[in-house]
């Protein structure tokens, strides 16, 4: 809970009782977070649940049971926070919105039963579908997109394909079960199948091309009938049903009838949380995965496999460079240092541990190019790097300058390297113009460090706003609140209401850091053969 003075508590209690609140719940890769905000966009309560994907039949997945257990736990922790802080039993909320990691594949039969385990965005087994659909559409269809998963299942002649009656994303699935509505936010929809930026619905010509494929035409379904209905931000997307209220809050305290916002993807909530929905603005949202996004003035001139074309929650076209891997390897190393501190009976709290290690990366002890050290953060496959699977890997030459500062600098440099590949395509090949780029996510909690390194990676100023650590759940709560303000365009609503008094800091690129990053990046690309050898020679699963 955000710190509040005693004089504010009674006002917050009144807002809670009057339903002048909005709740955002986001299913991230490692955490499900619930954030309750008031009508001034302040976080008044929160709760979370830690989880992790697991391999099931060689594919990354989360179980249905854990989806609901995690949702109930995060909501329950938030409701407990409300009760402890304000002495109020949470029974009503103004608006609710759900968001989640985009893409993936949740396919259901006509009875609403899940046909195969949830296939997440982390899976890269859809390469054939990616190639064929991208060529057919002349529109990049990345491996993680929902339509790529469906088409790959068709190509593989999987037994379940003929039974599919509906497929959606994780956010769309949760929303459906709580409201009965098969809808999806247009931003999340744009990671399922291409969206027409003029009509804000599926590209009809591409639906027709997909349906005309012989192996698709042979199916007992039509693609139009399988997809959810896209909705732009600010559109009421159904009400919490009695069954949905019980599913969200098994205690029975939460009352049904609450209006929900369209369910969105984490790209859309990242744009909202960084006030980056206007043309020529962009954001870098960093978590287990990372994406850099710019709202485009026009369509790209050519097909680029490195760039996803998605939309903002308002339906405007955006170019995105998405890397599957970001903090997993970094977190593992930090955890190792934490274990060492504990082993010598000098335990360090998590915030201090990250802060200390991160600050070393930009200290005088660190060389601009990370001292010749090399790191690959690939826990899973990475399309941008040409990897079907990943193996975390650290390497160095015998004469490299091995110290802790350079080690941490190499960790952070490597984390930002994959996403730079697609960003360079937009800014250098397509000459996309950017007025502002905002960093967003927990890695920016430690002041200056990640911001400074990202400025070097993209050679552009990076702004971090006071809301940077709030995350996608807060952004989803803001989208839920937007239901009360829909006469305003989304960009104006964010500028003039949500971020009117927001504070921010900006780091401009240091020429030495830029040169050092480019040196590291060249070695990173040249050394990818090491990573590919590791994939061939190290088993994916422990034996």
Short mmCIF file of C-alpha atoms in Angstrom, two decimals:
data_model
loop_
_atom_site.label_atom_id
_atom_site.label_comp_id
_atom_site.label_asym_id
_atom_site.label_seq_id
_atom_site.Cartn_x
_atom_site.Cartn_y
_atom_site.Cartn_z
CA UNK A 1 0.00 0.00 0.00
CA UNK A 2 1.20 3.51 -0.80
CA UNK A 3 1.93 5.55 2.36
CA UNK A 4 -0.96 7.87 3.26
CA UNK A 5 -1.42 10.35 6.07
CA UNK A 6 -4.03 9.87 8.78
CA UNK A 7 -6.03 12.76 7.36
CA UNK A 8 -6.33 10.98 4.01
CA UNK A 9 -7.59 7.67 5.37
CA UNK A 10 -11.19 8.77 5.96
CA UNK A 11 -11.37 10.18 2.41
CA UNK A 12 -10.05 6.89 0.97
CA UNK A 13 -12.54 4.89 3.05
CA UNK A 14 -15.37 6.96 1.59
CA UNK A 15 -14.08 6.36 -1.95
CA UNK A 16 -13.90 2.61 -1.33
CA UNK A 17 -17.44 2.51 0.04
CA UNK A 18 -18.74 4.67 -2.81
CA UNK A 19 -17.01 2.55 -5.47
CA UNK A 20 -14.82 5.40 -6.68
CA UNK A 21 -12.03 2.93 -7.33
CA UNK A 22 -10.63 0.91 -10.21
CA UNK A 23 -8.90 -2.47 -10.00
CA UNK A 24 -6.30 -3.74 -12.43
CA UNK A 25 -5.03 -7.32 -12.28
CA UNK A 26 -2.18 -8.36 -14.55
CA UNK A 27 -0.86 -11.87 -15.14
CA UNK A 28 2.86 -11.40 -15.67
CA UNK A 29 5.35 -14.14 -16.38
CA UNK A 30 6.53 -14.40 -12.77
CA UNK A 31 3.87 -12.54 -10.82
CA UNK A 32 0.14 -11.93 -10.80
CA UNK A 33 -0.46 -8.47 -9.36
CA UNK A 34 -3.65 -6.71 -8.27
CA UNK A 35 -3.62 -2.91 -7.89
CA UNK A 36 -6.54 -0.86 -6.58
CA UNK A 37 -6.44 2.87 -7.39
CA UNK A 38 -8.63 5.80 -6.41
CA UNK A 39 -10.00 8.47 -8.75
CA UNK A 40 -6.71 10.38 -8.43
CA UNK A 41 -4.80 7.38 -9.81
CA UNK A 42 -3.06 6.69 -6.51
CA UNK A 43 -2.46 3.09 -5.50
CA UNK A 44 -4.44 2.49 -2.31
CA UNK A 45 -3.99 -1.28 -2.03
CA UNK A 46 -2.21 -4.12 -3.79
CA UNK A 47 -1.58 -7.84 -3.64
CA UNK A 48 0.37 -10.36 -5.65
CA UNK A 49 1.09 -14.02 -6.26
CA UNK A 50 4.38 -15.48 -7.47
CA UNK A 51 4.32 -18.14 -10.16
CA UNK A 52 6.46 -19.54 -12.96
CA UNK A 53 5.96 -21.34 -16.22
CA UNK A 54 6.86 -25.01 -16.48
CA UNK A 55 7.58 -27.37 -19.33
CA UNK A 56 4.72 -29.68 -20.25
CA UNK A 57 5.36 -32.07 -23.13
CA UNK A 58 8.28 -29.84 -24.09
CA UNK A 59 6.21 -26.64 -24.21
CA UNK A 60 6.09 -23.77 -21.72
CA UNK A 61 2.80 -23.64 -19.86
CA UNK A 62 0.88 -22.60 -16.73
CA UNK A 63 -1.87 -24.88 -15.39
CA UNK A 64 -5.53 -23.85 -15.26
CA UNK A 65 -5.60 -24.53 -11.54
CA UNK A 66 -2.74 -22.13 -10.91
CA UNK A 67 -4.33 -19.42 -13.06
CA UNK A 68 -7.32 -19.37 -10.71
CA UNK A 69 -5.35 -19.99 -7.56
CA UNK A 70 -3.04 -17.10 -8.48
CA UNK A 71 -5.92 -14.79 -9.35
CA UNK A 72 -7.73 -15.50 -6.09
CA UNK A 73 -4.54 -15.14 -4.07
CA UNK A 74 -3.59 -11.79 -5.63
CA UNK A 75 -7.12 -10.45 -5.23
CA UNK A 76 -7.35 -11.79 -1.68
CA UNK A 77 -4.06 -10.16 -0.70
CA UNK A 78 -5.28 -6.83 -2.13
CA UNK A 79 -8.61 -7.10 -0.28
CA UNK A 80 -6.74 -7.95 2.94
CA UNK A 81 -4.57 -4.86 2.37
CA UNK A 82 -7.74 -2.76 2.12
CA UNK A 83 -9.10 -4.25 5.34
CA UNK A 84 -5.87 -3.82 7.28
CA UNK A 85 -5.18 -0.27 6.12
CA UNK A 86 -8.67 1.18 6.19
CA UNK A 87 -10.81 -1.19 8.25
CA UNK A 88 -13.16 -1.73 5.30
CA UNK A 89 -14.47 -5.00 3.88
CA UNK A 90 -14.14 -4.73 0.10
CA UNK A 91 -17.57 -5.44 -1.39
CA UNK A 92 -17.73 -3.10 -4.39
CA UNK A 93 -15.30 -1.68 -6.94
CA UNK A 94 -16.01 0.97 -9.55
CA UNK A 95 -14.48 -0.81 -12.54
CA UNK A 96 -12.20 -3.81 -13.07
CA UNK A 97 -9.80 -4.74 -15.86
CA UNK A 98 -7.63 -7.78 -16.51
CA UNK A 99 -4.41 -7.87 -18.48
CA UNK A 100 -1.79 -10.49 -19.13
CA UNK A 101 1.28 -11.44 -21.10
CA UNK A 102 0.24 -11.34 -24.75
CA UNK A 103 0.04 -14.01 -27.42
CA UNK A 104 0.03 -17.73 -26.70
CA UNK A 105 -2.74 -20.23 -27.25
CA UNK A 106 -5.74 -21.19 -25.14
CA UNK A 107 -8.08 -23.32 -27.27
CA UNK A 108 -11.51 -24.54 -26.14
CA UNK A 109 -14.14 -26.94 -27.46
CA UNK A 110 -17.85 -26.18 -27.82
CA UNK A 111 -18.38 -27.01 -24.12
CA UNK A 112 -15.75 -24.52 -23.01
CA UNK A 113 -13.23 -27.21 -22.06
CA UNK A 114 -9.53 -26.54 -22.60
CA UNK A 115 -8.30 -28.82 -25.38
CA UNK A 116 -4.53 -28.70 -24.76
CA UNK A 117 -2.43 -27.15 -21.97
CA UNK A 118 -2.00 -23.38 -22.27
CA UNK A 119 0.85 -22.66 -24.70
CA UNK A 120 2.56 -19.43 -23.69
CA UNK A 121 4.34 -16.76 -25.72
CA UNK A 122 7.66 -18.35 -24.66
CA UNK A 123 7.25 -21.25 -27.08
CA UNK A 124 9.12 -21.12 -30.37
CA UNK A 125 7.87 -24.40 -31.86
CA UNK A 126 5.81 -22.47 -34.43
CA UNK A 127 8.61 -21.47 -36.78
CA UNK A 128 7.05 -23.11 -39.85
CA UNK A 129 3.76 -21.31 -39.23
CA UNK A 130 5.60 -18.01 -38.72
CA UNK A 131 7.39 -18.33 -42.05
CA UNK A 132 4.37 -19.39 -44.08
CA UNK A 133 1.92 -16.87 -42.63
CA UNK A 134 4.39 -13.97 -42.80
CA UNK A 135 5.01 -14.74 -46.47
CA UNK A 136 1.30 -15.22 -47.23
CA UNK A 137 0.20 -12.03 -45.46
CA UNK A 138 3.35 -9.96 -46.17
CA UNK A 139 2.91 -9.00 -42.55
CA UNK A 140 5.15 -10.26 -39.79
CA UNK A 141 3.47 -13.05 -37.82
CA UNK A 142 5.90 -13.85 -34.98
CA UNK A 143 6.23 -17.34 -33.57
CA UNK A 144 4.49 -16.43 -30.31
CA UNK A 145 1.31 -15.04 -31.95
CA UNK A 146 -1.91 -16.94 -31.32
CA UNK A 147 -2.62 -17.49 -35.01
CA UNK A 148 0.84 -19.01 -35.45
CA UNK A 149 0.07 -21.48 -32.65
CA UNK A 150 -3.25 -22.43 -34.22
CA UNK A 151 -1.80 -22.79 -37.71
CA UNK A 152 1.16 -24.84 -36.44
CA UNK A 153 -1.30 -27.19 -34.76
CA UNK A 154 -3.11 -27.47 -38.11
CA UNK A 155 0.17 -28.18 -39.93
CA UNK A 156 1.10 -30.77 -37.31
CA UNK A 157 -2.34 -32.40 -37.72
CA UNK A 158 -2.88 -32.32 -33.97
CA UNK A 159 -5.88 -34.32 -32.88
CA UNK A 160 -7.55 -31.42 -31.07
CA UNK A 161 -7.66 -29.00 -34.01
CA UNK A 162 -11.00 -30.10 -35.43
CA UNK A 163 -12.65 -29.59 -32.04
CA UNK A 164 -11.61 -25.96 -31.57
CA UNK A 165 -14.64 -23.70 -31.05
CA UNK A 166 -12.85 -20.69 -29.53
CA UNK A 167 -9.32 -19.56 -28.84
CA UNK A 168 -8.02 -16.55 -26.99
CA UNK A 169 -5.24 -15.08 -24.85
CA UNK A 170 -4.79 -15.46 -21.11
CA UNK A 171 -6.42 -12.07 -20.40
CA UNK A 172 -9.27 -12.92 -22.76
CA UNK A 173 -9.77 -16.27 -21.04
CA UNK A 174 -9.99 -14.80 -17.53
CA UNK A 175 -12.34 -12.05 -18.72
CA UNK A 176 -14.59 -14.60 -20.46
CA UNK A 177 -14.92 -16.75 -17.37
CA UNK A 178 -15.77 -13.76 -15.14
CA UNK A 179 -18.23 -12.04 -17.50
CA UNK A 180 -19.33 -14.62 -20.05
CA UNK A 181 -18.15 -12.26 -22.82
CA UNK A 182 -15.84 -13.49 -25.59
CA UNK A 183 -14.17 -10.12 -26.16
CA UNK A 184 -10.62 -8.76 -26.09
CA UNK A 185 -8.92 -5.37 -26.00
CA UNK A 186 -7.71 -4.33 -29.44
CA UNK A 187 -4.10 -4.13 -28.22
CA UNK A 188 -4.17 -7.71 -26.97
CA UNK A 189 -6.07 -8.74 -30.11
CA UNK A 190 -3.24 -7.38 -32.26
CA UNK A 191 -1.02 -10.12 -30.85
CA UNK A 192 -3.45 -12.80 -31.95
CA UNK A 193 -4.09 -11.81 -35.58
CA UNK A 194 -3.41 -8.62 -37.59
CA UNK A 195 -5.70 -5.67 -36.81
CA UNK A 196 -6.92 -3.08 -39.32
CA UNK A 197 -5.91 0.27 -37.73
CA UNK A 198 -8.84 2.01 -39.49
CA UNK A 199 -11.66 -0.32 -38.42
CA UNK A 200 -10.01 -1.58 -35.19
CA UNK A 201 -11.02 -5.13 -35.97
CA UNK A 202 -9.46 -8.12 -37.73
CA UNK A 203 -7.94 -7.54 -41.19
CA UNK A 204 -10.67 -9.04 -43.41
CA UNK A 205 -8.40 -9.66 -46.40
CA UNK A 206 -5.98 -11.61 -44.24
CA UNK A 207 -8.78 -13.64 -42.66
CA UNK A 208 -9.82 -14.59 -46.19
CA UNK A 209 -6.26 -15.55 -47.15
CA UNK A 210 -5.94 -17.70 -44.05
CA UNK A 211 -9.29 -19.40 -44.70
CA UNK A 212 -8.24 -20.17 -48.29
CA UNK A 213 -5.23 -22.24 -47.23
CA UNK A 214 -6.12 -25.84 -48.21
CA UNK A 215 -5.30 -27.31 -44.81
CA UNK A 216 -7.40 -24.60 -43.10
CA UNK A 217 -10.30 -24.90 -45.56
CA UNK A 218 -10.46 -28.60 -44.66
CA UNK A 219 -11.29 -27.78 -41.03
CA UNK A 220 -14.88 -27.85 -39.73
CA UNK A 221 -14.62 -24.24 -38.51
CA UNK A 222 -14.18 -20.75 -39.89
CA UNK A 223 -11.45 -18.59 -38.37
CA UNK A 224 -13.86 -15.65 -37.89
CA UNK A 225 -15.97 -17.82 -35.58
CA UNK A 226 -13.03 -18.81 -33.37
CA UNK A 227 -11.74 -15.34 -32.54
CA UNK A 228 -12.94 -13.01 -29.75
CA UNK A 229 -14.41 -9.60 -30.58
CA UNK A 230 -11.83 -6.77 -30.43
CA UNK A 231 -12.82 -3.66 -28.42
CA UNK A 232 -11.06 -0.30 -28.13
CA UNK A 233 -10.24 1.18 -24.74
CA UNK A 234 -13.19 2.83 -23.04
CA UNK A 235 -15.76 0.34 -24.36
CA UNK A 236 -17.77 -1.41 -21.60
CA UNK A 237 -16.85 -5.07 -21.95
CA UNK A 238 -19.45 -6.80 -19.80
CA UNK A 239 -20.30 -7.13 -16.13
CA UNK A 240 -18.96 -9.37 -13.38
CA UNK A 241 -21.46 -12.22 -13.12
CA UNK A 242 -22.44 -13.84 -9.80
CA UNK A 243 -20.35 -16.86 -10.81
CA UNK A 244 -17.48 -14.59 -11.81
CA UNK A 245 -17.61 -12.71 -8.50
CA UNK A 246 -17.38 -16.00 -6.62
CA UNK A 247 -14.52 -17.16 -8.84
CA UNK A 248 -12.58 -13.94 -8.24
CA UNK A 249 -13.41 -13.67 -4.52
CA UNK A 250 -14.35 -17.05 -3.00
CA UNK A 251 -15.11 -15.31 0.32
CA UNK A 252 -18.32 -14.03 -1.25
CA UNK A 253 -17.75 -10.43 -0.15
CA UNK A 254 -17.38 -8.97 -3.65
CA UNK A 255 -20.70 -8.16 -5.25
CA UNK A 256 -21.45 -8.86 -8.95
CA UNK A 257 -22.54 -6.29 -11.52
CA UNK A 258 -19.21 -4.43 -11.76
CA UNK A 259 -18.49 -3.17 -15.29
CA UNK A 260 -15.24 -4.47 -16.78
CA UNK A 261 -12.85 -2.83 -19.24
CA UNK A 262 -11.71 -4.74 -22.34
CA UNK A 263 -9.00 -7.23 -21.33
CA UNK A 264 -5.62 -6.03 -22.53
CA UNK A 265 -2.11 -7.32 -23.12
CA UNK A 266 0.98 -6.28 -21.21
CA UNK A 267 2.16 -4.19 -24.17
CA UNK A 268 -0.95 -2.04 -23.95
CA UNK A 269 -0.79 -1.60 -20.19
CA UNK A 270 2.89 -0.69 -20.52
CA UNK A 271 1.99 2.02 -23.03
CA UNK A 272 -0.64 3.41 -20.67
CA UNK A 273 1.64 3.28 -17.62
CA UNK A 274 4.28 5.28 -19.51
CA UNK A 275 1.88 7.69 -21.25
CA UNK A 276 3.08 6.38 -24.62
CA UNK A 277 -0.08 6.01 -26.71
CA UNK A 278 0.41 9.12 -28.86
CA UNK A 279 2.08 8.95 -32.30
CA UNK A 280 5.91 9.21 -32.17
CA UNK A 281 6.02 8.25 -28.51
CA UNK A 282 7.43 4.96 -27.30
CA UNK A 283 8.22 2.88 -24.29
CA UNK A 284 10.46 0.07 -23.19
CA UNK A 285 8.65 -2.36 -20.91
CA UNK A 286 11.08 -4.63 -19.13
CA UNK A 287 10.32 -7.74 -17.09
CA UNK A 288 10.82 -11.45 -17.73
CA UNK A 289 10.59 -10.47 -21.38
CA UNK A 290 11.23 -7.02 -22.84
CA UNK A 291 9.71 -5.03 -25.63
CA UNK A 292 10.48 -1.64 -27.12
CA UNK A 293 7.52 -0.02 -28.82
CA UNK A 294 6.93 3.11 -30.90
CA UNK A 295 3.53 4.40 -32.04
CA UNK A 296 3.88 4.79 -35.81
CA UNK A 297 2.92 7.64 -38.08
CA UNK A 298 2.37 5.15 -40.92
CA UNK A 299 2.82 1.50 -41.80
CA UNK A 300 6.37 0.26 -42.30
CA UNK A 301 7.54 0.23 -45.91
CA UNK A 302 8.70 -3.38 -45.86
CA UNK A 303 8.13 -6.65 -44.05
CA UNK A 304 10.61 -7.01 -41.19
CA UNK A 305 10.62 -10.27 -39.20
CA UNK A 306 12.31 -8.42 -36.32
CA UNK A 307 9.37 -6.03 -35.81
CA UNK A 308 5.85 -6.87 -34.61
CA UNK A 309 3.03 -4.62 -35.76
CA UNK A 310 0.56 -4.29 -32.90
CA UNK A 311 -1.77 -1.54 -31.71
CA UNK A 312 -2.27 0.71 -28.74
CA UNK A 313 -5.37 0.12 -26.59
CA UNK A 314 -7.00 2.86 -28.70
CA UNK A 315 -6.21 0.95 -31.91
CA UNK A 316 -3.31 2.99 -33.35
CA UNK A 317 -0.54 1.05 -35.10
CA UNK A 318 2.71 0.53 -33.21
CA UNK A 319 5.99 -1.16 -34.07
CA UNK A 320 7.43 -3.45 -31.42
CA UNK A 321 10.75 -5.20 -30.96
CA UNK A 322 10.07 -8.06 -28.57
CA UNK A 323 12.64 -10.29 -26.89
CA UNK A 324 11.52 -13.37 -24.97
CA UNK A 325 14.37 -13.13 -22.47
CA UNK A 326 15.26 -10.34 -20.11
CA UNK A 327 15.52 -10.67 -16.31
CA UNK A 328 15.41 -14.44 -15.70
CA UNK A 329 19.17 -14.94 -16.00
CA UNK A 330 19.92 -11.65 -14.24
CA UNK A 331 17.65 -12.60 -11.33
CA UNK A 332 19.34 -15.99 -11.04
CA UNK A 333 22.78 -14.37 -10.67
CA UNK A 334 21.53 -11.81 -8.15
CA UNK A 335 19.94 -14.65 -6.17
CA UNK A 336 23.29 -16.45 -6.18
CA UNK A 337 25.00 -13.40 -4.67
CA UNK A 338 22.21 -13.27 -2.10
CA UNK A 339 22.89 -16.89 -1.16
CA UNK A 340 26.57 -16.06 -0.73
CA UNK A 341 25.75 -13.15 1.59
CA UNK A 342 23.54 -15.44 3.63
CA UNK A 343 26.21 -18.16 3.69
CA UNK A 344 28.71 -15.79 5.33
CA UNK A 345 26.02 -14.73 7.79
CA UNK A 346 25.61 -11.29 6.21
CA UNK A 347 22.14 -11.51 4.64
CA UNK A 348 21.06 -8.54 2.52
CA UNK A 349 17.46 -7.58 1.75
CA UNK A 350 16.45 -7.91 -1.88
CA UNK A 351 16.22 -4.19 -2.63
CA UNK A 352 19.65 -3.44 -1.20
CA UNK A 353 21.15 -6.44 -3.01
CA UNK A 354 19.86 -5.37 -6.43
CA UNK A 355 20.73 -1.72 -5.78
CA UNK A 356 24.30 -2.50 -4.74
CA UNK A 357 24.99 -4.79 -7.69
CA UNK A 358 23.30 -2.52 -10.24
CA UNK A 359 25.17 0.58 -9.12
CA UNK A 360 28.46 -1.23 -9.62
CA UNK A 361 27.59 -1.57 -13.31
CA UNK A 362 27.86 2.21 -13.82
CA UNK A 363 30.63 2.81 -11.30
CA UNK A 364 34.21 3.87 -12.04
CA UNK A 365 35.23 0.23 -11.54
CA UNK A 366 33.35 -0.78 -14.70
CA UNK A 367 34.90 -0.52 -18.16
CA UNK A 368 32.72 1.07 -20.85
CA UNK A 369 32.55 -2.19 -22.83
CA UNK A 370 32.15 -4.43 -19.75
CA UNK A 371 35.82 -5.36 -19.85
CA UNK A 372 35.50 -7.92 -22.62
CA UNK A 373 33.04 -10.09 -20.68
CA UNK A 374 30.20 -11.73 -22.58
CA UNK A 375 26.81 -12.97 -21.40
CA UNK A 376 23.80 -14.59 -23.05
CA UNK A 377 20.55 -14.34 -21.03
CA UNK A 378 18.59 -16.93 -23.01
CA UNK A 379 16.47 -19.13 -20.74
CA UNK A 380 14.09 -19.82 -23.61
CA UNK A 381 14.27 -19.53 -27.40
CA UNK A 382 14.82 -16.13 -28.99
CA UNK A 383 13.63 -15.40 -32.52
CA UNK A 384 15.62 -12.16 -32.78
CA UNK A 385 18.82 -14.14 -32.18
CA UNK A 386 17.82 -17.12 -34.33
CA UNK A 387 17.45 -19.49 -31.37
CA UNK A 388 14.76 -22.15 -31.09
CA UNK A 389 15.82 -22.86 -27.50
CA UNK A 390 17.91 -21.06 -24.94
CA UNK A 391 20.77 -21.83 -22.56
CA UNK A 392 21.92 -19.11 -20.13
CA UNK A 393 25.63 -18.65 -20.72
CA UNK A 394 28.51 -16.52 -19.43
CA UNK A 395 31.86 -16.42 -21.25
CA UNK A 396 35.08 -14.40 -21.26
CA UNK A 397 38.49 -14.38 -22.87
CA UNK A 398 41.52 -15.19 -20.70
CA UNK A 399 42.59 -11.54 -20.75
CA UNK A 400 39.16 -10.05 -20.09
CA UNK A 401 38.92 -7.65 -17.15
CA UNK A 402 36.97 -9.83 -14.74
CA UNK A 403 35.60 -7.92 -11.77
CA UNK A 404 32.16 -7.63 -10.19
CA UNK A 405 31.41 -4.26 -11.76
CA UNK A 406 32.14 -5.53 -15.28
CA UNK A 407 30.21 -8.73 -14.58
CA UNK A 408 27.09 -6.75 -13.65
CA UNK A 409 27.57 -4.40 -16.60
CA UNK A 410 27.77 -7.41 -18.92
CA UNK A 411 24.60 -8.79 -17.36
CA UNK A 412 22.70 -5.57 -18.00
CA UNK A 413 24.21 -5.03 -21.46
CA UNK A 414 23.26 -8.55 -22.51
CA UNK A 415 19.72 -8.18 -21.18
CA UNK A 416 19.13 -5.17 -23.48
CA UNK A 417 20.97 -6.59 -26.51
CA UNK A 418 18.26 -8.80 -28.10
CA UNK A 419 15.63 -6.04 -28.12
CA UNK A 420 18.14 -3.64 -29.72
CA UNK A 421 18.12 -5.79 -32.88
CA UNK A 422 14.51 -4.94 -33.74
CA UNK A 423 14.76 -1.37 -32.51
CA UNK A 424 17.68 -0.73 -34.87
CA UNK A 425 15.52 -1.97 -37.76
CA UNK A 426 12.85 0.63 -36.97
CA UNK A 427 15.09 3.61 -36.30
CA UNK A 428 17.87 2.91 -38.81
CA UNK A 429 16.23 0.94 -41.66
CA UNK A 430 12.73 2.45 -41.57
CA UNK A 431 13.78 5.85 -40.15
CA UNK A 432 10.98 5.81 -37.58
CA UNK A 433 10.94 9.08 -35.65
CA UNK A 434 10.68 9.12 -31.86
CA UNK A 435 9.81 12.19 -29.80
CA UNK A 436 10.08 10.43 -26.44
CA UNK A 437 10.99 6.99 -25.11
CA UNK A 438 9.99 5.97 -21.59
CA UNK A 439 11.42 3.13 -19.52
CA UNK A 440 8.96 1.04 -17.51
CA UNK A 441 9.25 -1.94 -15.18
CA UNK A 442 10.84 -3.06 -11.96
CA UNK A 443 14.38 -2.91 -13.33
CA UNK A 444 14.10 0.89 -13.31
CA UNK A 445 13.38 0.94 -9.55
CA UNK A 446 17.09 1.41 -8.83
CA UNK A 447 17.59 5.05 -9.87
CA UNK A 448 19.63 5.84 -12.98
CA UNK A 449 21.31 2.46 -13.64
CA UNK A 450 19.08 0.66 -16.17
CA UNK A 451 17.99 4.03 -17.53
CA UNK A 452 21.59 5.03 -18.29
CA UNK A 453 22.41 1.68 -19.90
CA UNK A 454 19.25 1.71 -22.02
CA UNK A 455 20.11 5.24 -23.21
CA UNK A 456 23.45 3.84 -24.37
CA UNK A 457 21.84 0.82 -26.06
CA UNK A 458 19.39 2.91 -28.12
CA UNK A 459 21.52 6.07 -28.25
CA UNK A 460 18.48 8.13 -27.31
CA UNK A 461 17.32 9.91 -24.14
CA UNK A 462 15.34 7.68 -21.79
CA UNK A 463 12.70 9.06 -19.47
CA UNK A 464 11.54 7.22 -16.34
CA UNK A 465 8.34 8.46 -14.76
CA UNK A 466 7.35 8.35 -11.11
CA UNK A 467 4.93 5.55 -12.03
CA UNK A 468 7.67 3.38 -13.60
CA UNK A 469 7.62 0.77 -10.83
CA UNK A 470 3.80 0.59 -10.73
CA UNK A 471 3.73 -1.88 -13.57
CA UNK A 472 1.06 -3.15 -15.90
CA UNK A 473 -1.52 -3.81 -13.19
CA UNK A 474 -1.59 -0.07 -12.44
CA UNK A 475 -1.85 0.64 -16.17
CA UNK A 476 -4.79 -1.75 -16.40
CA UNK A 477 -6.45 -0.03 -13.44
CA UNK A 478 -6.08 3.27 -15.32
CA UNK A 479 -7.74 1.71 -18.39
CA UNK A 480 -10.57 0.56 -16.13
CA UNK A 481 -10.95 4.12 -14.80
CA UNK A 482 -11.01 5.40 -18.39
CA UNK A 483 -14.52 3.92 -18.71
CA UNK A 484 -15.67 7.03 -16.80
CA UNK A 485 -13.90 9.43 -19.17
CA UNK A 486 -14.51 8.11 -22.68
CA UNK A 487 -15.54 11.45 -24.25
CA UNK A 488 -11.80 12.21 -24.13
CA UNK A 489 -9.40 10.53 -26.56
CA UNK A 490 -7.16 8.15 -24.61
CA UNK A 491 -4.00 10.20 -25.27
CA UNK A 492 -5.65 13.40 -23.99
CA UNK A 493 -7.07 11.62 -20.94
CA UNK A 494 -3.59 10.40 -20.02
CA UNK A 495 -1.91 13.77 -20.66
CA UNK A 496 -4.47 15.97 -18.95
CA UNK A 497 -5.66 13.79 -16.08
CA UNK A 498 -3.50 10.80 -15.21
CA UNK A 499 -0.03 12.28 -15.81
CA UNK A 500 -0.85 15.96 -15.34
CA UNK A 501 1.44 16.29 -12.32
CA UNK A 502 3.69 13.26 -12.87
CA UNK A 503 7.38 13.63 -12.09
CA UNK A 504 10.10 12.13 -14.28
CA UNK A 505 13.84 11.94 -14.78
CA UNK A 506 15.68 11.74 -18.10
CA UNK A 507 19.08 10.22 -18.87
CA UNK A 508 20.76 11.33 -22.07
CA UNK A 509 23.22 8.93 -23.71
CA UNK A 510 26.86 9.30 -22.65
CA UNK A 511 29.10 8.97 -25.77
CA UNK A 512 31.51 6.68 -23.89
CA UNK A 513 28.63 4.42 -22.83
CA UNK A 514 27.26 4.35 -26.39
CA UNK A 515 30.67 3.36 -27.76
CA UNK A 516 31.08 0.76 -25.02
CA UNK A 517 27.67 -0.75 -25.68
CA UNK A 518 28.28 -0.93 -29.44
CA UNK A 519 31.58 -2.73 -28.75
CA UNK A 520 29.78 -5.20 -26.48
CA UNK A 521 26.92 -5.61 -28.95
CA UNK A 522 29.28 -6.45 -31.80
CA UNK A 523 30.91 -9.15 -29.64
CA UNK A 524 27.45 -10.34 -28.55
CA UNK A 525 26.38 -10.89 -32.15
CA UNK A 526 29.70 -12.41 -33.22
CA UNK A 527 29.60 -14.84 -30.31
CA UNK A 528 26.10 -16.19 -30.94
CA UNK A 529 27.74 -19.33 -32.33
CA UNK A 530 28.75 -20.14 -28.73
CA UNK A 531 25.11 -19.97 -27.64
CA UNK A 532 23.98 -22.11 -30.56
CA UNK A 533 26.58 -24.71 -29.65
CA UNK A 534 25.34 -24.68 -26.06
CA UNK A 535 21.80 -25.37 -27.30
CA UNK A 536 23.06 -28.37 -29.24
CA UNK A 537 25.22 -29.77 -26.46
CA UNK A 538 23.42 -29.00 -23.18
CA UNK A 539 20.13 -30.77 -22.47
CA UNK A 540 17.09 -28.51 -22.05
CA UNK A 541 15.85 -30.41 -19.00
CA UNK A 542 17.91 -31.85 -16.16
CA UNK A 543 18.29 -35.61 -16.19
#
